[in-house]
mmCIF file of C-alpha atoms in Angstrom:
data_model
loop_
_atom_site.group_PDB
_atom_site.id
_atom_site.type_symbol
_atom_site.label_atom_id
_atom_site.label_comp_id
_atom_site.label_asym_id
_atom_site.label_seq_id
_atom_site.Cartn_x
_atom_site.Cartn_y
_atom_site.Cartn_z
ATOM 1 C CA UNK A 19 -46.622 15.953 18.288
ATOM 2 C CA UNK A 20 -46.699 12.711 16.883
ATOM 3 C CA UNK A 21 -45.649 14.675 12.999
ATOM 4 C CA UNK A 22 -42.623 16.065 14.737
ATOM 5 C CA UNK A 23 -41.871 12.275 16.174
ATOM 6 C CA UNK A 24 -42.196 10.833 12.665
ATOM 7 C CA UNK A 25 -39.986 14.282 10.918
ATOM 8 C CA UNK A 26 -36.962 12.590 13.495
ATOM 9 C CA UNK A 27 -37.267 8.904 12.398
ATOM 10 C CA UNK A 28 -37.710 10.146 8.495
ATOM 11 C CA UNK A 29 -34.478 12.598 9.210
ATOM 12 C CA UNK A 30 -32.325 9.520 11.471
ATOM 13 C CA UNK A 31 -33.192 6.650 8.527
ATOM 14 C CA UNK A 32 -32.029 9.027 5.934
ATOM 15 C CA UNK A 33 -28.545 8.311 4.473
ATOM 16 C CA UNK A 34 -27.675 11.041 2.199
ATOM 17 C CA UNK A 35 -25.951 13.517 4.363
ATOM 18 C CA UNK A 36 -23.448 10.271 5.441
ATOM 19 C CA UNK A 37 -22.178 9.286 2.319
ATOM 20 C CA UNK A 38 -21.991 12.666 1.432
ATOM 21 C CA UNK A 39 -19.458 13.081 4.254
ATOM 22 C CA UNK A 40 -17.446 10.145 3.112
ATOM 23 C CA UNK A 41 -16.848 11.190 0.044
ATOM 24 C CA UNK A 42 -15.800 14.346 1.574
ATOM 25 C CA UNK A 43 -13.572 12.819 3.626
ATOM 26 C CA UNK A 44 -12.055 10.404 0.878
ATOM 27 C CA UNK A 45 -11.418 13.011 -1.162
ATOM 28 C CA UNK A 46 -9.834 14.964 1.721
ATOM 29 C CA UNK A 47 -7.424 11.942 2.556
ATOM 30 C CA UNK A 48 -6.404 11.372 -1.557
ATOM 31 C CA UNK A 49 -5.572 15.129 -1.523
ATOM 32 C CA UNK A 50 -3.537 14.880 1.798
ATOM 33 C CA UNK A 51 -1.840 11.787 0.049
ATOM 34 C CA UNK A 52 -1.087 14.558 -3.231
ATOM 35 C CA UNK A 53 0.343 16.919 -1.747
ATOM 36 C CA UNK A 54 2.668 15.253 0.379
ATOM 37 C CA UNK A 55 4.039 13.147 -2.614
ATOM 38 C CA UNK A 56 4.704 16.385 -4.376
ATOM 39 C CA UNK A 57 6.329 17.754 -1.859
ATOM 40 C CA UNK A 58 8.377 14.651 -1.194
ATOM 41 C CA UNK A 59 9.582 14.288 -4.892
ATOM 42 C CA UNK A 60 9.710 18.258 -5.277
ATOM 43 C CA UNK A 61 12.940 17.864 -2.908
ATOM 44 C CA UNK A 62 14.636 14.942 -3.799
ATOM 45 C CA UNK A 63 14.391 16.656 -8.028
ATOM 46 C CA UNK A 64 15.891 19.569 -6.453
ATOM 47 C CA UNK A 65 18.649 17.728 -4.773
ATOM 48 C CA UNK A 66 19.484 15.680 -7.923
ATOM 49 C CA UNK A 67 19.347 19.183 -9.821
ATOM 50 C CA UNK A 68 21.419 20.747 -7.285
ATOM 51 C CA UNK A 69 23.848 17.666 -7.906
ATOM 52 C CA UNK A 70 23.926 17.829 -11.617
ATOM 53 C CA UNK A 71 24.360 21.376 -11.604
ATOM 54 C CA UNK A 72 27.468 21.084 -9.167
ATOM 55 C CA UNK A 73 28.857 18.453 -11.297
ATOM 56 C CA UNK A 74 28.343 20.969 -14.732
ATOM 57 C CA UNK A 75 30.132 24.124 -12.829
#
């Protein structure tokens, strides 16, 4: 019983698996942070090429 007891403590003290999910969730957050940038400059370049193209015709 007392191996099991000392398993849990080994398995709470141990780090790994946290850091692991921050760096999951960093990289989660930066890729949020991508995509909406592209998508906010993907429609103001298509307004300004909508313009030009208005002013060309």
């Amino acid at each position: 019983m007392s191996n099991h007891f000392v398993s849990l403590k080994a398995f709470l003290r141990d780090d790994d698996g946290v850091t692991a999910i921050e760096y999951g969730l960093i990289a989660a957050l930066i890729a949020v942070v991508i995509i909406a940038s592209v998508q906010i400059v993907g429609t103001n370049l298509s307004s300004i090429f909508s313009m030009i193209a208005s002013e060309l015709s």
